[in-house]
Amino acid sequence: MNTLTDDEKLKDHCGVIGVYLSDHEPNASRLAYYGLQSLQHRGQESTGLAVGDGERIDHFKAMGLVADVYNKENLSALTGHIAIGHVLYSTCGKAYIENAQPFVSRSKLGTIAVAHNGSLVNTDPMKEFLEETGSTFTSTSDSEVIIKLIAKNYKKGLERALTDTIQLIKGSFALCVMTEKTLIGARDPNGIRPLCLGKLQNGWILASESCAIDAIGGELVRDIAPGEIVIINDDGVLSFNFGEKTSKKTCVFEYVYFARPDSIIDGIPVIEARKKMGEVLARESGVAADVVVGVPDSGLAAAIGYSRASGIPYAMGIVKNKYIGRTFIAPSQEEREAMVFVKLNAVKSDIEGKRVVIIDDSIVRGTTSRRLIQILRKAGAKEVHFRISSPPVKYPCYFGIDTPARADLISANNDSEEIRKAIGADSLAFISMEGMIEALQSCEYEDDRQKIDGKRDHAAQTVGASASGATNCGYCQGCFLGEYPMPMIGELGKR
Ligand code: AMP
């Protein structure tokens, strides 16, 4: 049977890249491939590239990791000066090549390819509307709605097709779109998912994270603003705002867990945000201890910050097996639990006989923390104090981060003391909501890279920049507070 249950429905989080080579060198696919390697942490299930040479668009998609999927043969068949690429991660454990991106649509007006990171919250009504007017769908992905809408509106011209589509779709989207001659980037009116612009010596890059720009020798220019569309072609970079009122609500979980520490998102270096969260955590919930360790990889920076602020020495303490995928992917709870032992192990000499503060970025189901405490105790820890650099995750995310339904979120159903007992820690504390936002805001900076060639709508540069306070602060904190940037539509609202 092919019917997905509510929990099995695809909850994608992904990475996108776009490359435009102004001198028409035909190797955009190779650069996009290196960019995708750097975005692999954003999705490990499938990957794809679409490449244009001014006349035609070719594409290639497959299940698996970037390093395994591409080779000399398939890359050299993708020649052209414009490329977009995608990595996809869905957690349902069922992998469908039909959902791999970029989606490509061909018509007599031309070819369009779309790579999308994010989740739409009005997929069902949009799908119904499109089906009533003759569209058919080949995947269960909400991203297919986007390409069908652009294709439907394409006769009005590219810019109108894009703005009309973007005004119809609701949710989170960071988009890389291409036609035979043009590369386009767009970010939803709340800028929930990241997207940035980079400059190459001979062209331009769009990427979910700046680490991909670094990887291909480019320079980060700036982030695409919420509600902004950039059109890149031989005339340069044209930027405009697609008209809707924008209010910045960048996903806070990008900083907490998802993004790579060497990326800079909306002007904030992710590693600095994490270190600062660790510092605030030490101030808010200090404890007498002999050593601070971080859970690799996303807890490491916060542990450095905690150690710095508390004066307690930092040690490696835990080693991660680099070759194991994310435990979340394991389909059953039993397997997930067993995977933690395979994935993480204690460094006995750092731990034995010591009072240990262990820092992780988040507790979701509680699986990792429970197992980690067992590992540390087995290695001889005298005390284990768990500290978390994000507040309790109590609500699901509808905008592209995979969090399970409420029933499976340990913090949705238990207070801190109950969780402490359940995971077996001597003490447990989460950073406060205000503390996390304080940490992020202390890293915000105005940056003079915010200038590019071409026209630019200045309103788009400043949206949300001055808001402060924990609830109206320019960040989506839906998973912590249950307050989302927009209402859920249809079935989503009932979860
Ligand atoms: P859990 O074991 O279910 O409590 O999950 C918490 C662990 O999973 C932490 O170590 C996080 O670094 C990691 N984590 C948090 N969010 C996600 C996510 N969306 N996908 C995969 N891993 C995650």
Short mmCIF file of C-alpha atoms and ligand atoms in Angstrom, two decimals:
data_model
loop_
_atom_site.label_atom_id
_atom_site.label_comp_id
_atom_site.label_asym_id
_atom_site.label_seq_id
_atom_site.Cartn_x
_atom_site.Cartn_y
_atom_site.Cartn_z
CA MET A 1 0.00 0.00 0.00
CA ASN A 2 1.28 3.43 -0.83
CA THR A 3 -0.76 5.48 1.63
CA LEU A 4 1.38 7.34 4.11
CA THR A 5 0.18 7.84 7.67
CA ASP A 6 0.33 11.31 9.15
CA ASP A 7 3.64 10.51 10.80
CA GLU A 8 5.10 9.00 7.66
CA LYS A 9 4.31 12.00 5.47
CA LEU A 10 7.45 13.55 4.16
CA LYS A 11 8.88 16.12 6.47
CA ASP A 12 11.73 17.27 4.34
CA HIS A 13 14.69 19.24 5.34
CA CYS A 14 17.02 19.89 2.53
CA GLY A 15 19.87 21.85 1.04
CA VAL A 16 19.84 23.80 -2.22
CA ILE A 17 22.54 25.30 -4.42
CA GLY A 18 22.59 27.34 -7.62
CA VAL A 19 25.56 28.33 -9.79
CA TYR A 20 25.65 30.84 -12.65
CA LEU A 21 28.88 31.26 -14.63
CA SER A 22 28.89 34.62 -16.39
CA ASP A 23 31.66 33.64 -18.81
CA HIS A 24 29.54 30.63 -19.90
CA GLU A 25 32.18 28.09 -18.83
CA PRO A 26 30.27 24.82 -19.15
CA ASN A 27 31.27 23.40 -15.74
CA ALA A 28 28.54 24.74 -13.42
CA SER A 29 27.50 21.19 -12.50
CA ARG A 30 30.94 20.40 -11.09
CA LEU A 31 30.86 23.47 -8.83
CA ALA A 32 27.30 22.69 -7.74
CA TYR A 33 28.44 19.14 -6.96
CA TYR A 34 31.17 20.43 -4.62
CA GLY A 35 28.61 22.75 -3.04
CA LEU A 36 26.26 19.82 -2.47
CA GLN A 37 29.07 17.91 -0.75
CA SER A 38 29.18 20.76 1.79
CA LEU A 39 25.42 20.70 2.24
CA GLN A 40 25.26 16.94 2.76
CA HIS A 41 24.39 17.38 6.45
CA ARG A 42 21.10 18.96 5.30
CA GLY A 43 19.91 15.82 3.55
CA GLN A 44 21.23 12.32 3.00
CA GLU A 45 18.42 10.55 1.23
CA SER A 46 18.56 11.69 -2.38
CA THR A 47 20.30 14.26 -4.51
CA GLY A 48 19.95 15.80 -7.95
CA LEU A 49 21.39 18.36 -10.34
CA ALA A 50 19.85 20.25 -13.26
CA VAL A 51 22.13 22.01 -15.72
CA GLY A 52 21.42 24.51 -18.50
CA ASP A 53 23.59 25.75 -21.38
CA GLY A 54 21.37 28.56 -22.62
CA GLU A 55 19.45 26.23 -24.94
CA ARG A 56 18.44 23.15 -22.99
CA ILE A 57 18.25 21.75 -19.46
CA ASP A 58 19.46 18.26 -18.53
CA HIS A 59 19.11 16.70 -15.13
CA PHE A 60 20.16 13.73 -13.03
CA LYS A 61 18.70 12.45 -9.74
CA ALA A 62 19.44 9.43 -7.58
CA MET A 63 18.96 8.03 -4.09
CA GLY A 64 21.99 8.22 -1.81
CA LEU A 65 24.87 10.42 -0.74
CA VAL A 66 26.45 13.02 -3.01
CA ALA A 67 29.84 11.23 -2.95
CA ASP A 68 28.23 7.93 -3.98
CA VAL A 69 25.75 9.21 -6.54
CA TYR A 70 27.92 11.34 -8.84
CA ASN A 71 30.86 10.18 -10.90
CA LYS A 72 32.97 11.38 -13.81
CA GLU A 73 30.50 10.01 -16.35
CA ASN A 74 27.25 11.46 -15.03
CA LEU A 75 28.86 14.80 -14.16
CA SER A 76 30.51 15.24 -17.53
CA ALA A 77 27.16 14.57 -19.20
CA LEU A 78 25.76 17.61 -17.35
CA THR A 79 27.37 20.49 -19.24
CA GLY A 80 26.30 24.10 -19.07
CA HIS A 81 26.91 27.38 -17.31
CA ILE A 82 23.83 27.31 -15.05
CA ALA A 83 23.16 24.60 -12.47
CA ILE A 84 20.91 23.99 -9.52
CA GLY A 85 21.29 21.14 -7.05
CA HIS A 86 19.48 19.59 -4.11
CA VAL A 87 20.02 17.19 -1.21
CA LEU A 88 16.95 15.78 0.50
CA TYR A 89 16.39 14.18 3.86
CA SER A 90 13.05 12.84 4.87
CA THR A 91 12.56 10.81 8.00
CA CYS A 92 9.74 8.44 7.16
CA GLY A 93 12.28 5.71 6.43
CA LYS A 94 10.67 5.21 3.02
CA ALA A 95 12.68 6.54 0.17
CA TYR A 96 11.10 7.49 -3.13
CA ILE A 97 13.12 8.59 -6.15
CA GLU A 98 9.95 10.41 -7.29
CA ASN A 99 10.49 12.88 -4.44
CA ALA A 100 14.11 13.59 -5.37
CA GLN A 101 14.78 17.11 -6.63
CA PRO A 102 15.26 19.29 -8.68
CA PHE A 103 11.83 18.92 -10.29
CA VAL A 104 11.91 19.68 -14.00
CA SER A 105 8.98 20.83 -16.12
CA ARG A 106 9.15 21.00 -19.91
CA SER A 107 6.63 22.80 -22.12
CA LYS A 108 6.66 24.52 -25.48
CA LEU A 109 7.40 27.78 -23.65
CA GLY A 110 10.61 26.36 -22.25
CA THR A 111 12.02 24.29 -19.40
CA ILE A 112 12.05 25.16 -15.71
CA ALA A 113 13.80 23.34 -12.86
CA VAL A 114 13.13 23.91 -9.16
CA ALA A 115 15.02 22.95 -5.98
CA HIS A 116 13.18 23.72 -2.74
CA ASN A 117 14.16 23.70 0.92
CA GLY A 118 11.28 24.08 3.35
CA SER A 119 7.71 22.94 3.79
CA LEU A 120 4.50 24.41 2.48
CA VAL A 121 1.50 24.57 4.79
CA ASN A 122 -1.13 24.94 2.05
CA THR A 123 -0.10 22.05 -0.20
CA ASP A 124 -3.52 20.37 -0.17
CA PRO A 125 -5.62 23.31 -1.42
CA MET A 126 -2.93 24.20 -3.96
CA LYS A 127 -2.82 20.62 -5.22
CA GLU A 128 -6.61 20.50 -5.51
CA PHE A 129 -6.60 23.77 -7.44
CA LEU A 130 -3.91 22.51 -9.81
CA GLU A 131 -5.56 19.12 -10.32
CA GLU A 132 -8.88 20.77 -11.13
CA THR A 133 -7.13 22.72 -13.85
CA GLY A 134 -5.47 19.68 -15.40
CA SER A 135 -2.13 19.23 -13.58
CA THR A 136 -1.00 15.77 -12.53
CA PHE A 137 1.49 14.91 -9.80
CA THR A 138 4.16 12.22 -9.77
CA SER A 139 5.45 12.64 -6.20
CA THR A 140 4.22 13.18 -2.64
CA SER A 141 6.46 16.25 -2.31
CA ASP A 142 5.01 19.71 -1.65
CA SER A 143 7.80 21.10 -3.84
CA GLU A 144 6.10 19.71 -6.95
CA VAL A 145 3.27 22.18 -6.32
CA ILE A 146 5.77 25.03 -6.74
CA ILE A 147 7.03 23.94 -10.14
CA LYS A 148 3.50 23.23 -11.38
CA LEU A 149 2.39 26.71 -10.36
CA ILE A 150 5.40 28.38 -12.03
CA ALA A 151 4.82 26.31 -15.17
CA LYS A 152 1.12 27.23 -15.21
CA ASN A 153 1.94 30.95 -14.99
CA TYR A 154 4.97 30.86 -17.31
CA LYS A 155 3.09 32.35 -20.25
CA LYS A 156 2.91 35.63 -18.26
CA GLY A 157 6.72 35.83 -18.31
CA LEU A 158 9.27 34.58 -15.79
CA GLU A 159 9.03 37.41 -13.25
CA ARG A 160 5.22 37.39 -13.13
CA ALA A 161 5.14 33.59 -12.97
CA LEU A 162 7.47 33.68 -9.98
CA THR A 163 5.75 36.45 -8.09
CA ASP A 164 2.28 34.97 -8.72
CA THR A 165 3.46 31.54 -7.52
CA ILE A 166 5.20 32.88 -4.48
CA GLN A 167 2.15 34.83 -3.44
CA LEU A 168 0.00 31.68 -3.64
CA ILE A 169 2.22 29.34 -1.64
CA LYS A 170 2.35 29.58 2.16
CA GLY A 171 5.02 28.11 4.39
CA SER A 172 8.78 28.06 4.32
CA PHE A 173 10.74 28.12 1.12
CA ALA A 174 14.27 28.80 0.05
CA LEU A 175 14.20 28.24 -3.70
CA CYS A 176 16.71 27.83 -6.48
CA VAL A 177 14.93 27.95 -9.83
CA MET A 178 16.41 27.89 -13.31
CA THR A 179 15.36 28.33 -16.89
CA GLU A 180 17.65 27.72 -19.87
CA LYS A 181 19.18 31.19 -19.46
CA THR A 182 18.50 32.34 -15.91
CA LEU A 183 19.13 31.38 -12.29
CA ILE A 184 16.67 32.57 -9.65
CA GLY A 185 16.75 32.54 -5.87
CA ALA A 186 13.81 33.30 -3.57
CA ARG A 187 13.18 33.23 0.17
CA ASP A 188 9.76 33.17 1.83
CA PRO A 189 8.37 36.38 3.42
CA ASN A 190 9.52 35.23 6.87
CA GLY A 191 12.93 34.00 5.73
CA ILE A 192 12.36 30.82 7.74
CA ARG A 193 14.91 28.72 5.85
CA PRO A 194 18.28 30.26 4.99
CA LEU A 195 19.55 31.21 1.52
CA CYS A 196 22.62 33.26 0.70
CA LEU A 197 24.35 34.76 -2.30
CA GLY A 198 28.01 34.32 -3.09
CA LYS A 199 30.34 35.70 -5.73
CA LEU A 200 32.75 33.68 -7.81
CA GLN A 201 35.46 35.22 -9.94
CA ASN A 202 33.40 34.33 -12.98
CA GLY A 203 29.87 34.16 -11.60
CA TRP A 204 27.41 33.77 -8.78
CA ILE A 205 26.31 31.15 -6.27
CA LEU A 206 23.12 30.71 -4.29
CA ALA A 207 23.30 28.30 -1.36
CA SER A 208 21.39 27.21 1.73
CA GLU A 209 24.52 27.82 3.77
CA SER A 210 27.66 29.88 3.27
CA CYS A 211 29.89 26.82 3.91
CA ALA A 212 28.98 25.72 0.35
CA ILE A 213 30.14 29.06 -1.04
CA ASP A 214 33.47 28.68 0.80
CA ALA A 215 33.85 25.14 -0.55
CA ILE A 216 33.81 26.30 -4.17
CA GLY A 217 36.11 29.23 -3.68
CA GLY A 218 33.44 31.93 -3.63
CA GLU A 219 32.89 34.82 -1.30
CA LEU A 220 29.74 35.32 0.73
CA VAL A 221 28.04 38.51 -0.48
CA ARG A 222 24.95 38.53 1.71
CA ASP A 223 21.83 36.63 2.70
CA ILE A 224 18.79 36.74 0.46
CA ALA A 225 16.28 38.82 2.45
CA PRO A 226 12.87 37.51 3.50
CA GLY A 227 10.49 38.05 0.60
CA GLU A 228 13.26 38.73 -1.90
CA ILE A 229 13.71 37.30 -5.38
CA VAL A 230 17.07 37.54 -7.15
CA ILE A 231 17.32 36.97 -10.87
CA ILE A 232 20.79 36.18 -12.17
CA ASN A 233 21.66 36.18 -15.86
CA ASP A 234 24.03 37.85 -18.31
CA ASP A 235 22.69 41.26 -17.22
CA GLY A 236 23.95 40.67 -13.64
CA VAL A 237 21.91 40.30 -10.48
CA LEU A 238 18.49 41.87 -10.34
CA SER A 239 16.75 41.90 -6.97
CA PHE A 240 13.20 42.75 -6.04
CA ASN A 241 10.77 42.13 -3.27
CA PHE A 242 7.73 40.09 -4.26
CA GLY A 243 5.40 42.48 -2.58
CA GLU A 244 4.07 40.71 0.48
CA LYS A 245 4.68 42.26 3.89
CA THR A 246 7.75 40.62 5.35
CA SER A 247 8.61 39.90 8.95
CA LYS A 248 11.84 38.03 9.60
CA LYS A 249 11.33 34.72 11.44
CA THR A 250 14.45 32.71 10.72
CA CYS A 251 14.32 29.18 12.15
CA VAL A 252 16.15 29.22 15.46
CA PHE A 253 16.89 25.51 15.13
CA GLU A 254 19.23 26.25 12.23
CA TYR A 255 21.52 27.88 14.81
CA VAL A 256 20.83 25.32 17.54
CA TYR A 257 21.36 22.14 15.58
CA PHE A 258 20.86 22.02 11.87
CA ALA A 259 23.39 24.30 10.17
CA ARG A 260 27.11 23.66 9.94
CA PRO A 261 29.10 25.62 12.55
CA ASP A 262 31.25 27.27 9.88
CA SER A 263 28.22 28.80 8.15
CA ILE A 264 27.05 32.37 8.61
CA ILE A 265 23.27 32.76 8.55
CA ASP A 266 21.64 36.19 8.37
CA GLY A 267 24.89 37.75 9.50
CA ILE A 268 25.37 35.45 12.51
CA PRO A 269 28.26 32.97 12.53
CA VAL A 270 26.57 29.74 13.68
CA ILE A 271 29.53 28.74 15.85
CA GLU A 272 29.48 32.06 17.71
CA ALA A 273 25.74 31.70 18.40
CA ARG A 274 26.33 28.21 19.81
CA LYS A 275 29.27 29.29 21.99
CA LYS A 276 27.23 32.18 23.30
CA MET A 277 24.32 29.83 24.11
CA GLY A 278 26.80 27.76 26.14
CA GLU A 279 27.99 30.85 27.98
CA VAL A 280 24.44 31.88 28.85
CA LEU A 281 23.67 28.33 29.93
CA ALA A 282 26.64 28.37 32.32
CA ARG A 283 25.44 31.65 33.78
CA GLU A 284 21.85 30.40 34.14
CA SER A 285 22.51 26.93 35.49
CA GLY A 286 26.06 26.59 36.73
CA VAL A 287 27.06 23.51 38.72
CA ALA A 288 30.19 22.38 40.55
CA ALA A 289 32.02 19.98 38.23
CA ASP A 290 35.48 18.84 37.08
CA VAL A 291 35.02 18.67 33.33
CA VAL A 292 32.74 19.95 30.54
CA VAL A 293 32.14 17.79 27.46
CA GLY A 294 29.98 18.39 24.41
CA VAL A 295 27.91 15.89 22.45
CA PRO A 296 29.46 15.75 18.97
CA ASP A 297 28.95 17.58 16.74
CA SER A 298 26.25 20.10 17.42
CA GLY A 299 26.87 20.28 21.22
CA LEU A 300 30.60 21.02 20.94
CA ALA A 301 30.52 24.79 20.45
CA ALA A 302 28.06 25.25 23.33
CA ALA A 303 30.35 23.13 25.55
CA ILE A 304 33.30 25.40 24.66
CA GLY A 305 31.17 28.41 25.63
CA TYR A 306 30.03 26.75 28.86
CA SER A 307 33.61 25.91 29.79
CA ARG A 308 34.79 29.42 28.97
CA ALA A 309 32.09 31.07 31.10
CA SER A 310 32.27 28.63 34.03
CA GLY A 311 36.03 28.15 34.14
CA ILE A 312 35.51 24.35 34.25
CA PRO A 313 38.04 22.65 31.91
CA TYR A 314 36.78 21.38 28.54
CA ALA A 315 37.62 17.85 27.44
CA MET A 316 36.74 15.75 24.42
CA GLY A 317 35.04 13.15 26.64
CA ILE A 318 32.90 11.64 23.88
CA VAL A 319 33.89 10.41 20.43
CA LYS A 320 31.52 10.11 17.53
CA ASN A 321 31.82 7.48 14.84
CA LYS A 322 31.94 9.59 11.67
CA TYR A 323 30.56 6.87 9.47
CA ILE A 324 27.17 6.48 11.10
CA GLY A 325 24.17 8.37 9.74
CA ARG A 326 21.83 10.33 11.96
CA THR A 327 20.12 8.21 14.60
CA PHE A 328 16.83 9.83 13.72
CA ILE A 329 16.79 7.87 10.48
CA ALA A 330 16.58 4.54 12.36
CA PRO A 331 12.94 3.56 12.00
CA SER A 332 12.17 1.98 15.39
CA GLN A 333 12.82 3.26 18.92
CA GLU A 334 14.75 0.07 19.75
CA GLU A 335 17.07 0.56 16.81
CA ARG A 336 17.50 4.25 17.58
CA GLU A 337 18.56 3.37 21.13
CA ALA A 338 21.06 0.77 19.98
CA MET A 339 22.47 3.16 17.38
CA VAL A 340 23.49 5.66 20.05
CA PHE A 341 26.02 3.12 21.43
CA VAL A 342 27.41 2.50 17.97
CA LYS A 343 27.58 6.21 17.24
CA LEU A 344 28.94 7.65 20.49
CA ASN A 345 31.50 6.37 23.00
CA ALA A 346 33.15 7.85 26.09
CA VAL A 347 36.86 8.71 26.38
CA LYS A 348 37.40 6.94 29.70
CA SER A 349 40.50 8.90 30.73
CA ASP A 350 38.57 12.19 30.42
CA ILE A 351 35.62 10.95 32.44
CA GLU A 352 36.70 8.43 35.10
CA GLY A 353 36.22 9.63 38.68
CA LYS A 354 35.00 13.06 37.51
CA ARG A 355 31.91 15.21 37.97
CA VAL A 356 30.91 15.73 34.34
CA VAL A 357 28.83 18.51 32.78
CA ILE A 358 27.63 17.27 29.44
CA ILE A 359 26.18 19.72 26.92
CA ASP A 360 23.87 18.78 24.04
CA ASP A 361 22.07 21.14 21.70
CA SER A 362 18.61 19.64 22.24
CA ILE A 363 16.54 16.87 23.74
CA VAL A 364 13.87 15.63 21.37
CA ARG A 365 12.70 12.12 22.28
CA GLY A 366 15.26 11.71 25.07
CA THR A 367 16.91 8.71 23.43
CA THR A 368 20.38 10.21 23.03
CA SER A 369 20.60 11.73 26.49
CA ARG A 370 19.50 8.54 28.29
CA ARG A 371 22.06 6.45 26.44
CA LEU A 372 24.81 9.03 26.85
CA ILE A 373 24.39 9.07 30.58
CA GLN A 374 24.70 5.28 30.63
CA ILE A 375 27.88 5.56 28.54
CA LEU A 376 29.38 8.19 30.88
CA ARG A 377 28.51 6.24 34.03
CA LYS A 378 30.01 3.09 32.55
CA ALA A 379 33.19 5.08 31.87
CA GLY A 380 33.35 5.93 35.60
CA ALA A 381 31.73 9.40 35.84
CA LYS A 382 31.11 10.31 39.49
CA GLU A 383 28.25 12.68 38.62
CA VAL A 384 26.56 13.56 35.33
CA HIS A 385 24.96 16.99 34.92
CA PHE A 386 23.08 17.40 31.66
CA ARG A 387 22.81 20.89 30.18
CA ILE A 388 20.88 21.70 27.01
CA SER A 389 21.64 24.76 24.87
CA SER A 390 18.06 25.08 23.61
CA PRO A 391 14.80 25.25 25.57
CA PRO A 392 12.55 22.15 25.79
CA VAL A 393 11.24 21.12 22.33
CA LYS A 394 7.50 20.80 22.96
CA TYR A 395 5.86 21.24 19.57
CA PRO A 396 6.31 19.82 16.08
CA CYS A 397 7.84 21.86 13.29
CA TYR A 398 5.80 22.38 10.12
CA PHE A 399 8.46 24.36 8.32
CA GLY A 400 11.15 21.91 7.35
CA ILE A 401 12.93 20.65 10.47
CA ASP A 402 12.04 17.11 11.31
CA THR A 403 10.59 16.89 14.77
CA PRO A 404 8.30 14.03 15.69
CA ALA A 405 4.62 14.41 16.65
CA ARG A 406 3.93 15.79 20.14
CA ALA A 407 3.33 12.39 21.66
CA ASP A 408 6.98 11.49 21.04
CA LEU A 409 8.51 14.73 22.30
CA ILE A 410 9.67 14.03 25.84
CA SER A 411 9.34 17.72 26.87
CA ALA A 412 5.78 17.96 25.58
CA ASN A 413 4.65 15.51 28.21
CA ASN A 414 7.15 15.83 31.08
CA ASP A 415 8.66 18.60 33.14
CA SER A 416 12.42 18.92 33.70
CA GLU A 417 12.45 16.85 36.88
CA GLU A 418 10.54 14.00 35.21
CA ILE A 419 12.95 14.11 32.26
CA ARG A 420 15.96 14.15 34.61
CA LYS A 421 14.68 10.97 36.25
CA ALA A 422 13.85 9.36 32.90
CA ILE A 423 17.34 9.97 31.48
CA GLY A 424 19.13 9.22 34.76
CA ALA A 425 21.06 12.50 35.20
CA ASP A 426 22.16 13.96 38.55
CA SER A 427 20.84 17.31 37.37
CA LEU A 428 19.26 18.67 34.20
CA ALA A 429 18.77 22.22 32.94
CA PHE A 430 17.75 23.81 29.66
CA ILE A 431 18.69 27.31 28.52
CA SER A 432 15.78 29.72 28.96
CA MET A 433 13.92 31.09 25.95
CA GLU A 434 15.16 34.59 26.79
CA GLY A 435 18.70 33.29 27.27
CA MET A 436 18.75 31.67 23.82
CA ILE A 437 17.43 34.81 22.13
CA GLU A 438 19.89 36.96 24.10
CA ALA A 439 22.71 34.72 22.84
CA LEU A 440 21.55 35.08 19.21
CA GLN A 441 20.99 38.80 19.41
CA SER A 442 24.41 39.38 20.94
CA CYS A 443 25.88 37.85 17.75
CA GLU A 444 23.88 39.93 15.28
CA TYR A 445 25.91 42.43 13.34
CA GLU A 446 25.34 44.82 10.48
CA ASP A 447 27.68 43.91 7.78
CA ASP A 448 29.02 45.83 4.89
CA ARG A 449 28.82 42.91 2.53
CA GLN A 450 25.14 43.84 2.11
CA LYS A 451 25.81 45.37 -1.31
CA ILE A 452 25.67 43.72 -4.65
CA ASP A 453 25.51 44.65 -8.29
CA GLY A 454 22.12 45.46 -9.71
CA LYS A 455 19.03 47.03 -8.25
CA ARG A 456 17.96 46.22 -4.76
CA ASP A 457 14.89 46.96 -2.72
CA HIS A 458 16.28 48.47 0.49
CA ALA A 459 13.13 47.68 2.45
CA ALA A 460 14.09 44.05 2.10
CA GLN A 461 17.45 44.64 3.80
CA THR A 462 16.08 45.83 7.07
CA VAL A 463 13.03 43.70 7.77
CA GLY A 464 12.77 42.57 11.35
CA ALA A 465 16.22 43.89 12.20
CA SER A 466 15.23 45.95 15.20
CA ALA A 467 12.67 43.68 16.88
CA SER A 468 13.72 42.41 20.30
CA GLY A 469 12.40 40.29 23.16
CA ALA A 470 11.97 36.53 23.20
CA THR A 471 8.69 36.19 21.30
CA ASN A 472 8.99 38.97 18.74
CA CYS A 473 12.64 38.72 18.00
CA GLY A 474 13.02 37.84 14.35
CA TYR A 475 13.25 34.08 14.93
CA CYS A 476 10.69 31.30 14.50
CA GLN A 477 10.54 29.41 17.80
CA GLY A 478 7.53 27.26 16.90
CA CYS A 479 9.10 24.06 18.25
CA PHE A 480 9.61 25.67 21.68
CA LEU A 481 6.53 27.86 22.03
CA GLY A 482 3.96 26.41 19.64
CA GLU A 483 3.63 29.87 18.07
CA TYR A 484 4.20 29.70 14.35
CA PRO A 485 4.81 32.46 11.79
CA MET A 486 1.51 31.59 10.11
CA PRO A 487 -1.58 29.48 10.77
CA MET A 488 -1.60 25.82 9.74
CA ILE A 489 -4.07 24.89 7.04
CA GLY A 490 -6.25 21.75 6.85
CA GLU A 491 -4.94 18.56 8.45
CA LEU A 492 -1.71 20.18 9.71
CA GLY A 493 -3.67 22.32 12.14
CA LYS A 494 -5.02 19.21 13.87
CA ARG A 495 -1.67 17.56 14.74
P1 AMP B 1 16.76 12.60 21.06
O1 AMP B 1 17.75 11.52 21.18
O2 AMP B 1 15.50 12.12 20.35
O3 AMP B 1 16.44 13.32 22.31
O4 AMP B 1 17.37 13.67 20.05
C1 AMP B 1 18.28 14.60 20.48
C2 AMP B 1 19.55 14.47 19.69
O5 AMP B 1 19.25 14.50 18.29
C3 AMP B 1 20.47 15.63 19.96
O6 AMP B 1 21.76 15.07 20.16
C4 AMP B 1 20.44 16.49 18.72
O7 AMP B 1 21.74 16.92 18.35
C5 AMP B 1 19.86 15.62 17.64
N1 AMP B 1 18.78 16.25 16.89
C6 AMP B 1 18.01 17.29 17.24
N2 AMP B 1 17.12 17.59 16.26
C7 AMP B 1 17.33 16.71 15.26
C8 AMP B 1 16.75 16.51 13.96
N3 AMP B 1 15.77 17.27 13.52
N4 AMP B 1 17.24 15.49 13.20
C9 AMP B 1 18.24 14.72 13.65
N5 AMP B 1 18.83 14.86 14.87
C10 AMP B 1 18.39 15.84 15.66
#
